[in-house]
Amino acid sequence: KLLIIDFGSQVTKLIARRVRESGVYSEVHPFNKVDASFISEFAPKAIILSGGPSSVTGTGTPRADDAVWTYGVPVLGICYGQQTMCAQLGGAVESSEEQEFGRAFVDTSGDSPLFEGLSDREEVWMSHGDRVSKLPEGFEVIGVSPNAPFAAIADEARAYYGVQFHPEVVHTPSGAAMLRNFTHKIAGFQGDWTMASFKGEMIQAIKDQVGDGQVICGLSGGVDSSVAAVLIHEAIGDQLTCVYVDTGMMRKGESDQVTALFRDHYDINLIHVDAGDQFLTLLKGVKDPEKKRKIIGGTFIDIFEAEAKKIGGAKFLAQGTLYPDVIESVSFDGGPSVTIKSHHNVGGLPERMDLELVEPLRELFKDEVRALGRELGLHSDFVERHPFPGPGLAIRCPGEITKSRLDILREADAVYLDQIKKHGLYNDIWQAFAVLLPVQTVGVMGDQRTYDFVLALRAVTSTDGMTADYYPYSHEFLGETATRIINEVRGVNRVVYDVTSKPPGTIEWE
Ligand code: XMP
């Protein structure tokens, strides 16, 4: 396995992800935890030093433990990692006046194995203030850019490499290939690590953490909580109890699917709380989107807490938190400290109930969670699911929510999703849903005048939900879908398509 020593860069986890993608198992550990005994116990076959916000020229800034240099395995230093490598091995680093941020081109035409199979000039992403000014003995330059005479350096004899740019980010198009060269060509990894082995390791880690304690898990039916629940169930079986709170704001058939899959198929302890009426009563007369969110979030937590207390004795709360949900900051005064910002429905619960968190997906990105779900045998209907917001259909029903408007929306949404699936478009789309507007318009059906609601359709492509583009359906698809919805759903007589990107729009309408 490969050890990544973290100096606090915002993108350290991306190194782990790229390395995993090349079939090599890696773990990230903060620099001040890694000493000689840690390294000999971990027994890495190679080490990567991450970037970081500090300056090597400052006093008291982080360094890699000397054991890194005596252990005798290949080392790759990235950005700050390169600088500390040079400073520690007898070179020099200076704070330069010209900081370099953004795109640069590096001449990689030499014959270093790090750049094997790449073109002679590679686009890279630079982000640094300091730079190496003198190489340690044994090192030579293997890549230069106009502003960076030491863009890439190597001591091939010891297999020490350093790059001033960030190969782990997508803005370095061949970065994954460079990391792969490091792991496969230089460090001799086979690349035979898979999601299956990760699953095994996660199951062991969950057993170690939980022991014989009881775990509760809020199950929403979304990809993340579903994968977390099935994984944890594989690890500890009946020590896990899932709570599914039906807010009445779910899509058509959703609650049945969730109970059928988790209770009947997986035989997981599942408490299904049917709280639709309670939520509807509390939402009566409420039009403001943020108020809707607050009411739903708060009520959800109250119900979840009450159910958990009924079960009694739970020491752990499981959550499907993903890596992008986790914002980590590393501080260097008392060692790295991790602040978690988690925008989940059960936010605040662990403290309120004095529960310890079990978050097996913390290291993973969405597509990796999907791969893990497939590995666990979860049906593709669950694994490929579009994201669905905690407040559910409540924020897709602008204005006051009533049972009858929710029912119209549920039916229309089901027809729309059916159309998308029939046309094989579901997996090309990040999120697709219908919005029932609080506006009635005049129509004519048969010989009758109608005065019914307008339904807006939304479909976007995105990689992370932060930015999005509207999905370019064909006119035929849109026409056919509008016809089906108006024919099959009572209460809708007009359908429009939302062609706003994000920004300036958001994905949801509220
Ligand atoms: P927006 O509308 O902000 O949505 O572009 C970005 C992503 O977040 C989801 N979303 C929510 N998820 N609670 C959630 O759990 C919420 O209140 C909420 N609001 C938006 C949205 O569906 C999209 O995936």
PDB file of N, CA and C in Angstrom, residues 108-202:
ATOM      1  N   THR A 108       8.416  18.204 -20.739  1.00  0.00           N
ATOM      2  CA  THR A 108       8.611  16.891 -20.124  1.00  0.00           C
ATOM      3  C   THR A 108       9.297  15.944 -21.109  1.00  0.00           C
ATOM      4  N   SER A 109      10.155  16.528 -21.968  1.00  0.00           N
ATOM      5  CA  SER A 109      10.685  15.736 -23.082  1.00  0.00           C
ATOM      6  C   SER A 109      11.832  14.808 -22.674  1.00  0.00           C
ATOM      7  N   GLY A 110      12.340  14.932 -21.452  1.00  0.00           N
ATOM      8  CA  GLY A 110      13.434  14.051 -21.038  1.00  0.00           C
ATOM      9  C   GLY A 110      13.001  12.594 -20.971  1.00  0.00           C
ATOM     10  N   ASP A 111      13.851  11.731 -20.439  1.00  0.00           N
ATOM     11  CA  ASP A 111      13.459  10.315 -20.432  1.00  0.00           C
ATOM     12  C   ASP A 111      13.133   9.810 -19.029  1.00  0.00           C
ATOM     13  N   SER A 112      12.641  10.711 -18.161  1.00  0.00           N
ATOM     14  CA  SER A 112      12.269  10.266 -16.812  1.00  0.00           C
ATOM     15  C   SER A 112      11.074   9.322 -16.872  1.00  0.00           C
ATOM     16  N   PRO A 113      11.124   8.245 -16.083  1.00  0.00           N
ATOM     17  CA  PRO A 113       9.974   7.325 -16.052  1.00  0.00           C
ATOM     18  C   PRO A 113       8.691   8.010 -15.574  1.00  0.00           C
ATOM     19  N   LEU A 114       8.814   9.134 -14.847  1.00  0.00           N
ATOM     20  CA  LEU A 114       7.616   9.834 -14.363  1.00  0.00           C
ATOM     21  C   LEU A 114       6.762  10.322 -15.532  1.00  0.00           C
ATOM     22  N   PHE A 115       7.432  10.632 -16.654  1.00  0.00           N
ATOM     23  CA  PHE A 115       6.704  11.190 -17.796  1.00  0.00           C
ATOM     24  C   PHE A 115       6.611  10.213 -18.961  1.00  0.00           C
ATOM     25  N   GLU A 116       6.872   8.956 -18.715  1.00  0.00           N
ATOM     26  CA  GLU A 116       6.839   7.958 -19.775  1.00  0.00           C
ATOM     27  C   GLU A 116       5.454   7.908 -20.425  1.00  0.00           C
ATOM     28  N   GLY A 117       5.463   7.852 -21.744  1.00  0.00           N
ATOM     29  CA  GLY A 117       4.193   7.738 -22.462  1.00  0.00           C
ATOM     30  C   GLY A 117       3.460   9.066 -22.618  1.00  0.00           C
ATOM     31  N   LEU A 118       4.024  10.162 -22.104  1.00  0.00           N
ATOM     32  CA  LEU A 118       3.361  11.458 -22.232  1.00  0.00           C
ATOM     33  C   LEU A 118       3.990  12.252 -23.371  1.00  0.00           C
ATOM     34  N   SER A 119       3.333  13.353 -23.739  1.00  0.00           N
ATOM     35  CA  SER A 119       3.909  14.163 -24.805  1.00  0.00           C
ATOM     36  C   SER A 119       5.040  15.023 -24.238  1.00  0.00           C
ATOM     37  N   ASP A 120       5.742  15.716 -25.118  1.00  0.00           N
ATOM     38  CA  ASP A 120       6.942  16.451 -24.699  1.00  0.00           C
ATOM     39  C   ASP A 120       6.616  17.731 -23.948  1.00  0.00           C
ATOM     40  N   ARG A 121       5.356  18.155 -24.051  1.00  0.00           N
ATOM     41  CA  ARG A 121       4.964  19.398 -23.398  1.00  0.00           C
ATOM     42  C   ARG A 121       3.596  19.157 -22.784  1.00  0.00           C
ATOM     43  N   GLU A 122       3.513  19.279 -21.466  1.00  0.00           N
ATOM     44  CA  GLU A 122       2.271  18.926 -20.786  1.00  0.00           C
ATOM     45  C   GLU A 122       1.682  20.130 -20.057  1.00  0.00           C
ATOM     46  N   GLU A 123       0.368  20.245 -20.152  1.00  0.00           N
ATOM     47  CA  GLU A 123      -0.340  21.286 -19.421  1.00  0.00           C
ATOM     48  C   GLU A 123      -0.429  20.871 -17.952  1.00  0.00           C
ATOM     49  N   VAL A 124      -0.115  21.786 -17.056  1.00  0.00           N
ATOM     50  CA  VAL A 124      -0.190  21.465 -15.631  1.00  0.00           C
ATOM     51  C   VAL A 124      -0.849  22.600 -14.869  1.00  0.00           C
ATOM     52  N   TRP A 125      -1.239  22.315 -13.606  1.00  0.00           N
ATOM     53  CA  TRP A 125      -1.873  23.317 -12.754  1.00  0.00           C
ATOM     54  C   TRP A 125      -0.900  23.685 -11.636  1.00  0.00           C
ATOM     55  N   MET A 126      -0.497  24.954 -11.645  1.00  0.00           N
ATOM     56  CA  MET A 126       0.439  25.447 -10.626  1.00  0.00           C
ATOM     57  C   MET A 126      -0.342  26.193  -9.557  1.00  0.00           C
ATOM     58  N   SER A 127       0.091  26.107  -8.334  1.00  0.00           N
ATOM     59  CA  SER A 127      -0.522  26.880  -7.272  1.00  0.00           C
ATOM     60  C   SER A 127       0.468  26.948  -6.123  1.00  0.00           C
ATOM     61  N   HIS A 128       1.330  27.953  -6.159  1.00  0.00           N
ATOM     62  CA  HIS A 128       2.338  28.030  -5.101  1.00  0.00           C
ATOM     63  C   HIS A 128       2.926  29.427  -5.019  1.00  0.00           C
ATOM     64  N   GLY A 129       3.461  29.754  -3.847  1.00  0.00           N
ATOM     65  CA  GLY A 129       4.188  30.994  -3.656  1.00  0.00           C
ATOM     66  C   GLY A 129       5.680  30.718  -3.652  1.00  0.00           C
ATOM     67  N   ASP A 130       6.119  29.805  -2.796  1.00  0.00           N
ATOM     68  CA  ASP A 130       7.551  29.497  -2.704  1.00  0.00           C
ATOM     69  C   ASP A 130       8.004  28.651  -3.873  1.00  0.00           C
ATOM     70  N   ARG A 131       9.322  28.616  -4.049  1.00  0.00           N
ATOM     71  CA  ARG A 131       9.833  27.647  -5.013  1.00  0.00           C
ATOM     72  C   ARG A 131      11.253  27.218  -4.658  1.00  0.00           C
ATOM     73  N   VAL A 132      11.612  26.060  -5.201  1.00  0.00           N
ATOM     74  CA  VAL A 132      12.937  25.504  -4.968  1.00  0.00           C
ATOM     75  C   VAL A 132      13.965  26.394  -5.666  1.00  0.00           C
ATOM     76  N   SER A 133      15.061  26.725  -4.958  1.00  0.00           N
ATOM     77  CA  SER A 133      16.089  27.554  -5.582  1.00  0.00           C
ATOM     78  C   SER A 133      17.407  26.810  -5.759  1.00  0.00           C
ATOM     79  N   LYS A 134      17.604  25.728  -4.998  1.00  0.00           N
ATOM     80  CA  LYS A 134      18.832  24.935  -5.159  1.00  0.00           C
ATOM     81  C   LYS A 134      18.482  23.469  -4.911  1.00  0.00           C
ATOM     82  N   LEU A 135      18.965  22.623  -5.799  1.00  0.00           N
ATOM     83  CA  LEU A 135      18.630  21.202  -5.675  1.00  0.00           C
ATOM     84  C   LEU A 135      19.537  20.517  -4.667  1.00  0.00           C
ATOM     85  N   PRO A 136      19.010  19.550  -3.945  1.00  0.00           N
ATOM     86  CA  PRO A 136      19.873  18.727  -3.089  1.00  0.00           C
ATOM     87  C   PRO A 136      20.795  17.870  -3.960  1.00  0.00           C
ATOM     88  N   GLU A 137      21.824  17.347  -3.362  1.00  0.00           N
ATOM     89  CA  GLU A 137      22.760  16.518  -4.103  1.00  0.00           C
ATOM     90  C   GLU A 137      22.057  15.279  -4.652  1.00  0.00           C
ATOM     91  N   GLY A 138      22.427  14.897  -5.862  1.00  0.00           N
ATOM     92  CA  GLY A 138      21.838  13.701  -6.457  1.00  0.00           C
ATOM     93  C   GLY A 138      20.626  14.002  -7.313  1.00  0.00           C
ATOM     94  N   PHE A 139      20.057  15.216  -7.184  1.00  0.00           N
ATOM     95  CA  PHE A 139      18.844  15.561  -7.940  1.00  0.00           C
ATOM     96  C   PHE A 139      19.185  16.233  -9.266  1.00  0.00           C
ATOM     97  N   GLU A 140      18.291  16.047 -10.217  1.00  0.00           N
ATOM     98  CA  GLU A 140      18.409  16.794 -11.472  1.00  0.00           C
ATOM     99  C   GLU A 140      17.014  17.246 -11.906  1.00  0.00           C
ATOM    100  N   VAL A 141      17.021  18.217 -12.809  1.00  0.00           N
ATOM    101  CA  VAL A 141      15.753  18.735 -13.302  1.00  0.00           C
ATOM    102  C   VAL A 141      15.210  17.802 -14.382  1.00  0.00           C
ATOM    103  N   ILE A 142      13.955  17.418 -14.272  1.00  0.00           N
ATOM    104  CA  ILE A 142      13.362  16.577 -15.331  1.00  0.00           C
ATOM    105  C   ILE A 142      12.209  17.287 -16.044  1.00  0.00           C
ATOM    106  N   GLY A 143      11.857  18.495 -15.579  1.00  0.00           N
ATOM    107  CA  GLY A 143      10.798  19.253 -16.258  1.00  0.00           C
ATOM    108  C   GLY A 143      10.910  20.723 -15.911  1.00  0.00           C
ATOM    109  N   VAL A 144      10.834  21.600 -16.922  1.00  0.00           N
ATOM    110  CA  VAL A 144      10.879  23.039 -16.658  1.00  0.00           C
ATOM    111  C   VAL A 144       9.683  23.720 -17.309  1.00  0.00           C
ATOM    112  N   SER A 145       9.259  24.815 -16.692  1.00  0.00           N
ATOM    113  CA  SER A 145       8.267  25.664 -17.333  1.00  0.00           C
ATOM    114  C   SER A 145       8.875  27.062 -17.370  1.00  0.00           C
ATOM    115  N   PRO A 146       8.325  27.969 -18.187  1.00  0.00           N
ATOM    116  CA  PRO A 146       8.922  29.299 -18.312  1.00  0.00           C
ATOM    117  C   PRO A 146       9.137  29.982 -16.955  1.00  0.00           C
ATOM    118  N   ASN A 147       8.243  29.786 -16.000  1.00  0.00           N
ATOM    119  CA  ASN A 147       8.376  30.447 -14.704  1.00  0.00           C
ATOM    120  C   ASN A 147       8.943  29.543 -13.624  1.00  0.00           C
ATOM    121  N   ALA A 148       9.143  28.282 -13.942  1.00  0.00           N
ATOM    122  CA  ALA A 148       9.550  27.338 -12.902  1.00  0.00           C
ATOM    123  C   ALA A 148      10.700  26.467 -13.406  1.00  0.00           C
ATOM    124  N   PRO A 149      11.951  26.909 -13.127  1.00  0.00           N
ATOM    125  CA  PRO A 149      13.103  26.120 -13.575  1.00  0.00           C
ATOM    126  C   PRO A 149      13.170  24.745 -12.906  1.00  0.00           C
ATOM    127  N   PHE A 150      12.480  24.587 -11.761  1.00  0.00           N
ATOM    128  CA  PHE A 150      12.488  23.292 -11.080  1.00  0.00           C
ATOM    129  C   PHE A 150      11.075  22.711 -11.011  1.00  0.00           C
ATOM    130  N   ALA A 151      10.341  22.826 -12.105  1.00  0.00           N
ATOM    131  CA  ALA A 151       8.954  22.358 -12.126  1.00  0.00           C
ATOM    132  C   ALA A 151       8.857  20.885 -11.768  1.00  0.00           C
ATOM    133  N   ALA A 152       9.835  20.091 -12.219  1.00  0.00           N
ATOM    134  CA  ALA A 152       9.868  18.670 -11.858  1.00  0.00           C
ATOM    135  C   ALA A 152      11.320  18.263 -11.679  1.00  0.00           C
ATOM    136  N   ILE A 153      11.582  17.557 -10.575  1.00  0.00           N
ATOM    137  CA  ILE A 153      12.957  17.167 -10.266  1.00  0.00           C
ATOM    138  C   ILE A 153      12.985  15.697  -9.850  1.00  0.00           C
ATOM    139  N   ALA A 154      14.176  15.109  -9.941  1.00  0.00           N
ATOM    140  CA  ALA A 154      14.259  13.706  -9.553  1.00  0.00           C
ATOM    141  C   ALA A 154      15.665  13.319  -9.121  1.00  0.00           C
ATOM    142  N   ASP A 155      15.731  12.426  -8.169  1.00  0.00           N
ATOM    143  CA  ASP A 155      16.957  11.698  -7.877  1.00  0.00           C
ATOM    144  C   ASP A 155      16.611  10.251  -8.222  1.00  0.00           C
ATOM    145  N   GLU A 156      16.887   9.898  -9.478  1.00  0.00           N
ATOM    146  CA  GLU A 156      16.409   8.602  -9.973  1.00  0.00           C
ATOM    147  C   GLU A 156      17.027   7.451  -9.176  1.00  0.00           C
ATOM    148  N   ALA A 157      18.256   7.644  -8.685  1.00  0.00           N
ATOM    149  CA  ALA A 157      18.926   6.554  -7.970  1.00  0.00           C
ATOM    150  C   ALA A 157      18.146   6.185  -6.706  1.00  0.00           C
ATOM    151  N   ARG A 158      17.668   7.205  -5.971  1.00  0.00           N
ATOM    152  CA  ARG A 158      16.915   6.918  -4.741  1.00  0.00           C
ATOM    153  C   ARG A 158      15.413   6.829  -5.000  1.00  0.00           C
ATOM    154  N   ALA A 159      15.019   7.099  -6.258  1.00  0.00           N
ATOM    155  CA  ALA A 159      13.592   7.139  -6.629  1.00  0.00           C
ATOM    156  C   ALA A 159      12.838   8.214  -5.852  1.00  0.00           C
ATOM    157  N   TYR A 160      13.467   9.392  -5.733  1.00  0.00           N
ATOM    158  CA  TYR A 160      12.802  10.545  -5.131  1.00  0.00           C
ATOM    159  C   TYR A 160      12.392  11.495  -6.263  1.00  0.00           C
ATOM    160  N   TYR A 161      11.147  11.895  -6.242  1.00  0.00           N
ATOM    161  CA  TYR A 161      10.626  12.783  -7.289  1.00  0.00           C
ATOM    162  C   TYR A 161       9.920  13.957  -6.642  1.00  0.00           C
ATOM    163  N   GLY A 162       9.980  15.102  -7.319  1.00  0.00           N
ATOM    164  CA  GLY A 162       9.255  16.264  -6.804  1.00  0.00           C
ATOM    165  C   GLY A 162       8.663  17.055  -7.952  1.00  0.00           C
ATOM    166  N   VAL A 163       7.419  17.480  -7.783  1.00  0.00           N
ATOM    167  CA  VAL A 163       6.797  18.332  -8.805  1.00  0.00           C
ATOM    168  C   VAL A 163       6.215  19.570  -8.129  1.00  0.00           C
ATOM    169  N   GLN A 164       6.394  20.696  -8.798  1.00  0.00           N
ATOM    170  CA  GLN A 164       5.914  21.941  -8.228  1.00  0.00           C
ATOM    171  C   GLN A 164       4.423  22.125  -8.502  1.00  0.00           C
ATOM    172  N   PHE A 165       3.918  21.430  -9.508  1.00  0.00           N
ATOM    173  CA  PHE A 165       2.510  21.546  -9.894  1.00  0.00           C
ATOM    174  C   PHE A 165       1.689  20.442  -9.217  1.00  0.00           C
ATOM    175  N   HIS A 166       0.384  20.467  -9.470  1.00  0.00           N
ATOM    176  CA  HIS A 166      -0.510  19.490  -8.842  1.00  0.00           C
ATOM    177  C   HIS A 166      -0.998  18.448  -9.862  1.00  0.00           C
ATOM    178  N   PRO A 167      -0.409  17.254  -9.868  1.00  0.00           N
ATOM    179  CA  PRO A 167      -0.852  16.232 -10.826  1.00  0.00           C
ATOM    180  C   PRO A 167      -2.224  15.656 -10.463  1.00  0.00           C
ATOM    181  N   GLU A 168      -2.685  15.869  -9.227  1.00  0.00           N
ATOM    182  CA  GLU A 168      -3.922  15.222  -8.775  1.00  0.00           C
ATOM    183  C   GLU A 168      -5.192  15.939  -9.232  1.00  0.00           C
ATOM    184  N   VAL A 169      -5.078  17.173  -9.732  1.00  0.00           N
ATOM    185  CA  VAL A 169      -6.298  17.904 -10.116  1.00  0.00           C
ATOM    186  C   VAL A 169      -6.598  17.722 -11.605  1.00  0.00           C
ATOM    187  N   VAL A 170      -7.845  17.891 -11.972  1.00  0.00           N
ATOM    188  CA  VAL A 170      -8.224  17.646 -13.378  1.00  0.00           C
ATOM    189  C   VAL A 170      -7.602  18.661 -14.323  1.00  0.00           C
ATOM    190  N   HIS A 171      -7.174  19.802 -13.764  1.00  0.00           N
ATOM    191  CA  HIS A 171      -6.558  20.818 -14.621  1.00  0.00           C
ATOM    192  C   HIS A 171      -5.160  20.404 -15.079  1.00  0.00           C
ATOM    193  N   THR A 172      -4.643  19.301 -14.550  1.00  0.00           N
ATOM    194  CA  THR A 172      -3.419  18.716 -15.099  1.00  0.00           C
ATOM    195  C   THR A 172      -3.873  17.465 -15.844  1.00  0.00           C
ATOM    196  N   PRO A 173      -4.170  17.624 -17.155  1.00  0.00           N
ATOM    197  CA  PRO A 173      -4.849  16.527 -17.875  1.00  0.00           C
ATOM    198  C   PRO A 173      -4.103  15.195 -17.815  1.00  0.00           C
ATOM    199  N   SER A 174      -2.757  15.231 -17.824  1.00  0.00           N
ATOM    200  CA  SER A 174      -2.020  13.963 -17.771  1.00  0.00           C
ATOM    201  C   SER A 174      -1.567  13.624 -16.351  1.00  0.00           C
ATOM    202  N   GLY A 175      -2.125  14.333 -15.371  1.00  0.00           N
ATOM    203  CA  GLY A 175      -1.693  14.114 -13.986  1.00  0.00           C
ATOM    204  C   GLY A 175      -1.921  12.697 -13.504  1.00  0.00           C
ATOM    205  N   ALA A 176      -3.069  12.133 -13.873  1.00  0.00           N
ATOM    206  CA  ALA A 176      -3.357  10.760 -13.444  1.00  0.00           C
ATOM    207  C   ALA A 176      -2.323   9.803 -14.023  1.00  0.00           C
ATOM    208  N   ALA A 177      -1.915  10.068 -15.272  1.00  0.00           N
ATOM    209  CA  ALA A 177      -0.902   9.214 -15.914  1.00  0.00           C
ATOM    210  C   ALA A 177       0.444   9.354 -15.210  1.00  0.00           C
ATOM    211  N   MET A 178       0.765  10.579 -14.763  1.00  0.00           N
ATOM    212  CA  MET A 178       2.031  10.776 -14.037  1.00  0.00           C
ATOM    213  C   MET A 178       2.009  10.011 -12.721  1.00  0.00           C
ATOM    214  N   LEU A 179       0.894  10.102 -11.986  1.00  0.00           N
ATOM    215  CA  LEU A 179       0.795   9.387 -10.712  1.00  0.00           C
ATOM    216  C   LEU A 179       0.856   7.879 -10.947  1.00  0.00           C
ATOM    217  N   ARG A 180       0.264   7.454 -12.032  1.00  0.00           N
ATOM    218  CA  ARG A 180       0.294   6.038 -12.380  1.00  0.00           C
ATOM    219  C   ARG A 180       1.711   5.583 -12.701  1.00  0.00           C
ATOM    220  N   ASN A 181       2.443   6.436 -13.413  1.00  0.00           N
ATOM    221  CA  ASN A 181       3.853   6.117 -13.669  1.00  0.00           C
ATOM    222  C   ASN A 181       4.613   5.978 -12.364  1.00  0.00           C
ATOM    223  N   PHE A 182       4.311   6.881 -11.415  1.00  0.00           N
ATOM    224  CA  PHE A 182       4.999   6.809 -10.123  1.00  0.00           C
ATOM    225  C   PHE A 182       4.667   5.502  -9.409  1.00  0.00           C
ATOM    226  N   THR A 183       3.378   5.165  -9.351  1.00  0.00           N
ATOM    227  CA  THR A 183       3.018   3.957  -8.602  1.00  0.00           C
ATOM    228  C   THR A 183       3.430   2.679  -9.338  1.00  0.00           C
ATOM    229  N   HIS A 184       3.180   2.619 -10.631  1.00  0.00           N
ATOM    230  CA  HIS A 184       3.395   1.371 -11.362  1.00  0.00           C
ATOM    231  C   HIS A 184       4.845   1.218 -11.852  1.00  0.00           C
ATOM    232  N   LYS A 185       5.372   2.252 -12.529  1.00  0.00           N
ATOM    233  CA  LYS A 185       6.701   2.112 -13.152  1.00  0.00           C
ATOM    234  C   LYS A 185       7.812   2.299 -12.135  1.00  0.00           C
ATOM    235  N   ILE A 186       7.620   3.269 -11.224  1.00  0.00           N
ATOM    236  CA  ILE A 186       8.696   3.600 -10.300  1.00  0.00           C
ATOM    237  C   ILE A 186       8.598   2.763  -9.017  1.00  0.00           C
ATOM    238  N   ALA A 187       7.406   2.666  -8.446  1.00  0.00           N
ATOM    239  CA  ALA A 187       7.281   1.960  -7.166  1.00  0.00           C
ATOM    240  C   ALA A 187       6.922   0.478  -7.338  1.00  0.00           C
ATOM    241  N   GLY A 188       6.585   0.072  -8.565  1.00  0.00           N
ATOM    242  CA  GLY A 188       6.375  -1.349  -8.829  1.00  0.00           C
ATOM    243  C   GLY A 188       5.058  -1.928  -8.336  1.00  0.00           C
ATOM    244  N   PHE A 189       4.035  -1.075  -8.127  1.00  0.00           N
ATOM    245  CA  PHE A 189       2.719  -1.618  -7.769  1.00  0.00           C
ATOM    246  C   PHE A 189       2.116  -2.357  -8.963  1.00  0.00           C
ATOM    247  N   GLN A 190       1.320  -3.379  -8.669  1.00  0.00           N
ATOM    248  CA  GLN A 190       0.675  -4.141  -9.735  1.00  0.00           C
ATOM    249  C   GLN A 190      -0.626  -3.481 -10.187  1.00  0.00           C
ATOM    250  N   GLY A 191      -1.260  -2.724  -9.318  1.00  0.00           N
ATOM    251  CA  GLY A 191      -2.535  -2.105  -9.673  1.00  0.00           C
ATOM    252  C   GLY A 191      -3.680  -3.097  -9.581  1.00  0.00           C
ATOM    253  N   ASP A 192      -3.600  -4.023  -8.629  1.00  0.00           N
ATOM    254  CA  ASP A 192      -4.643  -5.045  -8.547  1.00  0.00           C
ATOM    255  C   ASP A 192      -5.612  -4.808  -7.385  1.00  0.00           C
ATOM    256  N   TRP A 193      -5.530  -3.621  -6.764  1.00  0.00           N
ATOM    257  CA  TRP A 193      -6.469  -3.296  -5.686  1.00  0.00           C
ATOM    258  C   TRP A 193      -7.819  -2.904  -6.288  1.00  0.00           C
ATOM    259  N   THR A 194      -8.895  -3.351  -5.692  1.00  0.00           N
ATOM    260  CA  THR A 194     -10.214  -3.075  -6.265  1.00  0.00           C
ATOM    261  C   THR A 194     -11.202  -2.631  -5.191  1.00  0.00           C
ATOM    262  N   MET A 195     -12.371  -2.221  -5.634  1.00  0.00           N
ATOM    263  CA  MET A 195     -13.434  -1.848  -4.715  1.00  0.00           C
ATOM    264  C   MET A 195     -13.807  -3.038  -3.827  1.00  0.00           C
ATOM    265  N   ALA A 196     -13.617  -4.259  -4.350  1.00  0.00           N
ATOM    266  CA  ALA A 196     -13.928  -5.444  -3.552  1.00  0.00           C
ATOM    267  C   ALA A 196     -13.023  -5.517  -2.332  1.00  0.00           C
ATOM    268  N   SER A 197     -11.754  -5.188  -2.521  1.00  0.00           N
ATOM    269  CA  SER A 197     -10.874  -5.232  -1.360  1.00  0.00           C
ATOM    270  C   SER A 197     -11.200  -4.088  -0.398  1.00  0.00           C
ATOM    271  N   PHE A 198     -11.594  -2.957  -0.959  1.00  0.00           N
ATOM    272  CA  PHE A 198     -11.975  -1.830  -0.110  1.00  0.00           C
ATOM    273  C   PHE A 198     -13.166  -2.211   0.779  1.00  0.00           C
ATOM    274  N   LYS A 199     -14.120  -2.885   0.152  1.00  0.00           N
ATOM    275  CA  LYS A 199     -15.303  -3.333   0.891  1.00  0.00           C
ATOM    276  C   LYS A 199     -14.877  -4.175   2.101  1.00  0.00           C
ATOM    277  N   GLY A 200     -13.983  -5.111   1.870  1.00  0.00           N
ATOM    278  CA  GLY A 200     -13.503  -5.967   2.956  1.00  0.00           C
ATOM    279  C   GLY A 200     -12.843  -5.149   4.062  1.00  0.00           C
ATOM    280  N   GLU A 201     -12.040  -4.179   3.661  1.00  0.00           N
ATOM    281  CA  GLU A 201     -11.341  -3.358   4.655  1.00  0.00           C
ATOM    282  C   GLU A 201     -12.328  -2.502   5.453  1.00  0.00           C
ATOM    283  N   MET A 202     -13.323  -1.959   4.757  1.00  0.00           N
ATOM    284  CA  MET A 202     -14.317  -1.126   5.430  1.00  0.00           C
ATOM    285  C   MET A 202     -15.108  -1.945   6.447  1.00  0.00           C
TER     286      MET A 202
END
